[in-house]
Coordinates of C-alpha atoms in Angstrom, one line a residue:
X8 CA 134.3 61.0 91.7
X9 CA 133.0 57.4 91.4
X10 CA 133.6 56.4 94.4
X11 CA 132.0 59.6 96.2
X12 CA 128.8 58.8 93.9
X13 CA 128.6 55.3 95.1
X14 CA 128.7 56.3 99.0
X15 CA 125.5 59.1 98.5
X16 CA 123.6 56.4 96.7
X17 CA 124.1 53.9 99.7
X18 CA 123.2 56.9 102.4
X19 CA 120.2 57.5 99.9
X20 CA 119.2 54.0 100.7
X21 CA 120.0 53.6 104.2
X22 CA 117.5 56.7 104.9
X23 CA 114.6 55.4 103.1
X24 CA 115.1 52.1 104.4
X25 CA 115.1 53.6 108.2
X26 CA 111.9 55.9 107.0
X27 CA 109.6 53.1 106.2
X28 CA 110.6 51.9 109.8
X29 CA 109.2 55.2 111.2
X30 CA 106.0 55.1 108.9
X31 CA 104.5 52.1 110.7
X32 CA 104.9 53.7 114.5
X33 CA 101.6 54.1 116.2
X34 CA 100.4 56.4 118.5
X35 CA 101.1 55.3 122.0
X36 CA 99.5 58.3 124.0
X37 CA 97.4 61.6 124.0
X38 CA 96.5 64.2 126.0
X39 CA 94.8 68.0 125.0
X40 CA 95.5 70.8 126.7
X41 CA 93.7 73.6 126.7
X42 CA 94.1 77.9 125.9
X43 CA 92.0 80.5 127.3
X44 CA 91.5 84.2 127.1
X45 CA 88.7 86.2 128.1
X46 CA 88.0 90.2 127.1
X47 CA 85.6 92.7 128.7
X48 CA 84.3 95.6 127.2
X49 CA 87.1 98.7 126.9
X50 CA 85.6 100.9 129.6
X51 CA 87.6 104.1 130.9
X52 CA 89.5 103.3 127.5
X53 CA 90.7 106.7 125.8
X54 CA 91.6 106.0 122.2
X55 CA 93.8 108.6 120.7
X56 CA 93.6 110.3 117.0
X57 CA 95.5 108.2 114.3
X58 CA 96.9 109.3 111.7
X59 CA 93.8 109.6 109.0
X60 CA 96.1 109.6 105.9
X61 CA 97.7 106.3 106.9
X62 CA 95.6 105.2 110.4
X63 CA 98.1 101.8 110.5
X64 CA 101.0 104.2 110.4
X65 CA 102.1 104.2 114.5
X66 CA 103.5 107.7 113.3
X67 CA 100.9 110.4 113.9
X68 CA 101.6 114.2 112.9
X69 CA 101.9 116.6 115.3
X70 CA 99.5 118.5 114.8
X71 CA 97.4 116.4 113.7
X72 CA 96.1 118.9 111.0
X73 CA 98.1 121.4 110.3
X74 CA 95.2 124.2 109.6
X75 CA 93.9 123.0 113.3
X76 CA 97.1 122.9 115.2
X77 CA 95.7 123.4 118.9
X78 CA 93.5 120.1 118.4
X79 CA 94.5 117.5 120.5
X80 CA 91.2 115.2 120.0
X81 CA 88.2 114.6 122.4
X82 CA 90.0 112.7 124.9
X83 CA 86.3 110.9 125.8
X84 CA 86.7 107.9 126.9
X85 CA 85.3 104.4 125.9
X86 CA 83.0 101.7 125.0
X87 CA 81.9 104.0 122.8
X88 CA 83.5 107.6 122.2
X89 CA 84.0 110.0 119.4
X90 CA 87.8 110.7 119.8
X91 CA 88.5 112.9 117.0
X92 CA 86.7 115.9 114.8
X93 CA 88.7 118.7 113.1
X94 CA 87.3 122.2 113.3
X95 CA 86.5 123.5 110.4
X96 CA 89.0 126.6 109.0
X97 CA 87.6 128.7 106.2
X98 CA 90.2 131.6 106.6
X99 CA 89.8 135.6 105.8
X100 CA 88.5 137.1 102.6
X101 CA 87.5 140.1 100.9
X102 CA 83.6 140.8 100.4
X103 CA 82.5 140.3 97.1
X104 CA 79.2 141.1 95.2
X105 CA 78.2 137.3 94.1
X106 CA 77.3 134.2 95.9
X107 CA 80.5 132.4 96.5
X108 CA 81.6 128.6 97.9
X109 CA 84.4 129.0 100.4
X110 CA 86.7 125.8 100.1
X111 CA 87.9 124.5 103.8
X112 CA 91.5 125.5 104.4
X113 CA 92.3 121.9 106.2
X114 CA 93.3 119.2 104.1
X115 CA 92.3 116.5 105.7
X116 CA 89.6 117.0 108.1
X117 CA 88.1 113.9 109.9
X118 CA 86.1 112.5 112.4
X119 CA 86.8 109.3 114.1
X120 CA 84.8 107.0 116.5
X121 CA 85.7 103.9 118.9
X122 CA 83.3 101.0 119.3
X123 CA 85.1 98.9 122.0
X124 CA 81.8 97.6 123.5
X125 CA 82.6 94.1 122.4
X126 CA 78.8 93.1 121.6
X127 CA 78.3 94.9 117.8
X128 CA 74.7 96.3 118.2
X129 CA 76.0 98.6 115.8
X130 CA 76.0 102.7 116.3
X131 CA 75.1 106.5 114.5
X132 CA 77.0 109.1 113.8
X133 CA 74.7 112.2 113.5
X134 CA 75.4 116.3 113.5
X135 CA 73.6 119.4 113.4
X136 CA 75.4 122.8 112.6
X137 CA 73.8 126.5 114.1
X138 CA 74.1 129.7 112.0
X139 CA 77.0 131.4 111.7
X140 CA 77.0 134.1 113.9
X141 CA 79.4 136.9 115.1
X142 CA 77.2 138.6 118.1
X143 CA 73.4 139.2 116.9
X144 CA 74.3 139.7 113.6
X145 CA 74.1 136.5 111.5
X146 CA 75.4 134.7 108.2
X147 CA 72.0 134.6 106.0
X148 CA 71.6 131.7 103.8
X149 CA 75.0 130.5 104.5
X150 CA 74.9 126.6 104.2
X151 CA 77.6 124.3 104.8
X152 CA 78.2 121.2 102.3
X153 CA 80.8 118.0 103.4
X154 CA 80.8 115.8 100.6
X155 CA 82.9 112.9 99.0
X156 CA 84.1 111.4 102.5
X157 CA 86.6 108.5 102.6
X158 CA 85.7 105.7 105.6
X159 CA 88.7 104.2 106.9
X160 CA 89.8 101.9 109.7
X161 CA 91.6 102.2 112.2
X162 CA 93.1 99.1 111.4
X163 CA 93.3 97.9 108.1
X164 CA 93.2 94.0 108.9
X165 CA 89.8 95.1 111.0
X166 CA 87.6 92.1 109.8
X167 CA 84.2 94.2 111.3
X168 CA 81.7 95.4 108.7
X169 CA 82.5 99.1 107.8
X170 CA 79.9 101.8 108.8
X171 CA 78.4 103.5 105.5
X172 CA 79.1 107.5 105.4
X173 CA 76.5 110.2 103.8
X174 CA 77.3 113.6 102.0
X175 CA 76.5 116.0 104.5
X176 CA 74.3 119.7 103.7
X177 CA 73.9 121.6 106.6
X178 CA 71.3 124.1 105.4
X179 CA 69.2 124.0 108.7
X180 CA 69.7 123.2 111.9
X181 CA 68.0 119.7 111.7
X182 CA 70.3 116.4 112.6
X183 CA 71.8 114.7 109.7
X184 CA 73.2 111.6 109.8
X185 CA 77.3 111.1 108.8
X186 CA 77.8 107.2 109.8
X187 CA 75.9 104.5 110.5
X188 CA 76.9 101.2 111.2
X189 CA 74.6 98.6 111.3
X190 CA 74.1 95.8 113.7
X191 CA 77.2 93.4 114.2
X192 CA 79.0 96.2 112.4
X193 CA 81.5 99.4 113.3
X194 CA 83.5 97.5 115.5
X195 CA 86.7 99.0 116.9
X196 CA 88.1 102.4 115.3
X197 CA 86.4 104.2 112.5
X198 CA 86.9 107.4 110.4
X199 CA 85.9 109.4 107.7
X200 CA 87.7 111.5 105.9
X201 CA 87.3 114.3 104.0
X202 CA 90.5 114.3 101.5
X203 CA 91.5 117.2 99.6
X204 CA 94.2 120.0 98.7
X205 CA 95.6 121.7 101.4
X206 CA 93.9 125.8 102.0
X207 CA 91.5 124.6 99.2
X208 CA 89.7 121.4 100.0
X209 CA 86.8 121.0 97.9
X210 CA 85.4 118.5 99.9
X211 CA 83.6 120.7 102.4
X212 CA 82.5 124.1 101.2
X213 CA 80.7 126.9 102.7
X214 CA 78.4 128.7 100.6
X215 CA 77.8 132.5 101.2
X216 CA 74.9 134.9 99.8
X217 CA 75.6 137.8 98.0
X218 CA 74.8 141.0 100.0
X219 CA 75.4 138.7 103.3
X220 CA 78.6 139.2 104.6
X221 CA 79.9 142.3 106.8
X222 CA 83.2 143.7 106.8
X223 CA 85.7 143.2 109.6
X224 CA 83.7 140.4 111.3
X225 CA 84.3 136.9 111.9
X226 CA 80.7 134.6 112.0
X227 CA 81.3 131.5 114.1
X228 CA 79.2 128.1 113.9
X229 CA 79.2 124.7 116.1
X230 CA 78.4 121.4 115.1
X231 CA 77.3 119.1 117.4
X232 CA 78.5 115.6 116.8
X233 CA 75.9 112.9 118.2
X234 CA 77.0 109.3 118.8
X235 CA 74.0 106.6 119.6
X236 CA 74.3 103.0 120.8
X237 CA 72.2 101.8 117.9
X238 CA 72.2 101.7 114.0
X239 CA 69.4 104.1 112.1

């Protein structure tokens, strides 16, 4: 066991003695080289839905939402697209003699929007709702509220400023605004979300007058989602 000491201690020398050698080399030669890529903005891009529980996860349900199976997303293409917004499920019920909030059936609902312009002048979200309607007869007073919305990206190591959300009352048929993001912001894929408990999501709740409703009819209302190329 001595003797295998006293050999490791010589190597032990013999390499710090042959270091210091290498220490004092200079630099005989350089050269740079160089690495280049250029982008252009993502026109004719179509950016599909993503998955708004987990939008890293490459794993997206089929459907998307469950309570809005026949949704496949906008399929509008880019710079600068909405690609995603669930349709609103509110299911049947029975008429009742007070005013009642109806609590969305999806659990999930989102909408999501692509900024691939490559310039950040930043961008609006903004949507107006029309009456609920079934023929000429009409939902009175009814008024839809979206409230308590997540924002997520599509990417989580997306180093872009997030777009700010607002709770949402549609109790006219006057624009109001859902994102905004601001100049240099919203790059890339955005969402928000509207998280809540599956056939009772209290996030978005429709509110229905007393003495309103009519029996065996189903009232119908659009939203119309605006996008614009600048913040508000």
């Amino acid at each position: 066991m001595k003797k295998s000491s006293f050999i490791m201690a010589t190597v032990a020398l013999a390499s710090f003695a042959f270091g210091g050698a290498e220490a004092q080399a200079a630099v005989s030669s350089t050269h740079n080289s160089e690495n280049k890529i250029n982008f252009t903005s993502g026109e004719g891009v179509v950016t599909p839905p993503v998955n708004p529980l987990d939008p890293d996860n490459p794993n997206v349900p089929d459907p998307i939402d469950e309570s809005d199976p026949n949704n496949p997303g906008t399929g509008q293409d880019g710079p600068l697209s909405i690609d995603y917004v669930s349709n609103i499920k509110f299911g049947e019920h029975k008429i009742t003699g007070q005013n009642i909030a109806y609590k969305a059936k999806n659990a999930n609902p989102f909408v999501q929007v692509t900024d691939l312009r490559g310039a950040g002048e930043g961008w609006s979200l903004s949507a107006k709702m029309s009456e609920f309607k079934s023929g000429n007869k009409v939902l009175r007073g009814a008024t839809l509220a979206m409230k308590d919305g997540v924002v997520k990206a599509g990417s989580s190591s997306n180093i872009s400023l997030a777009p700010t959300k607002s709770d949402i009352l549609f109790d006219n048929t006057e624009s109001k605004l859902v994102m905004n993001a601001v100049n240099k912001g919203g790059r890339g894929t955005w969402l928000t979300v509207w998280p809540g408990v599956n056939q009772a999501n209290e996030a978005i709740q429709l509110h229905v007058m007393a003495g309103t409703p009519e029996a065996n009819t189903e009232y119908t209302s659009s939203i119309t989602w605006e996008l614009e190329d600048a913040p508000k």
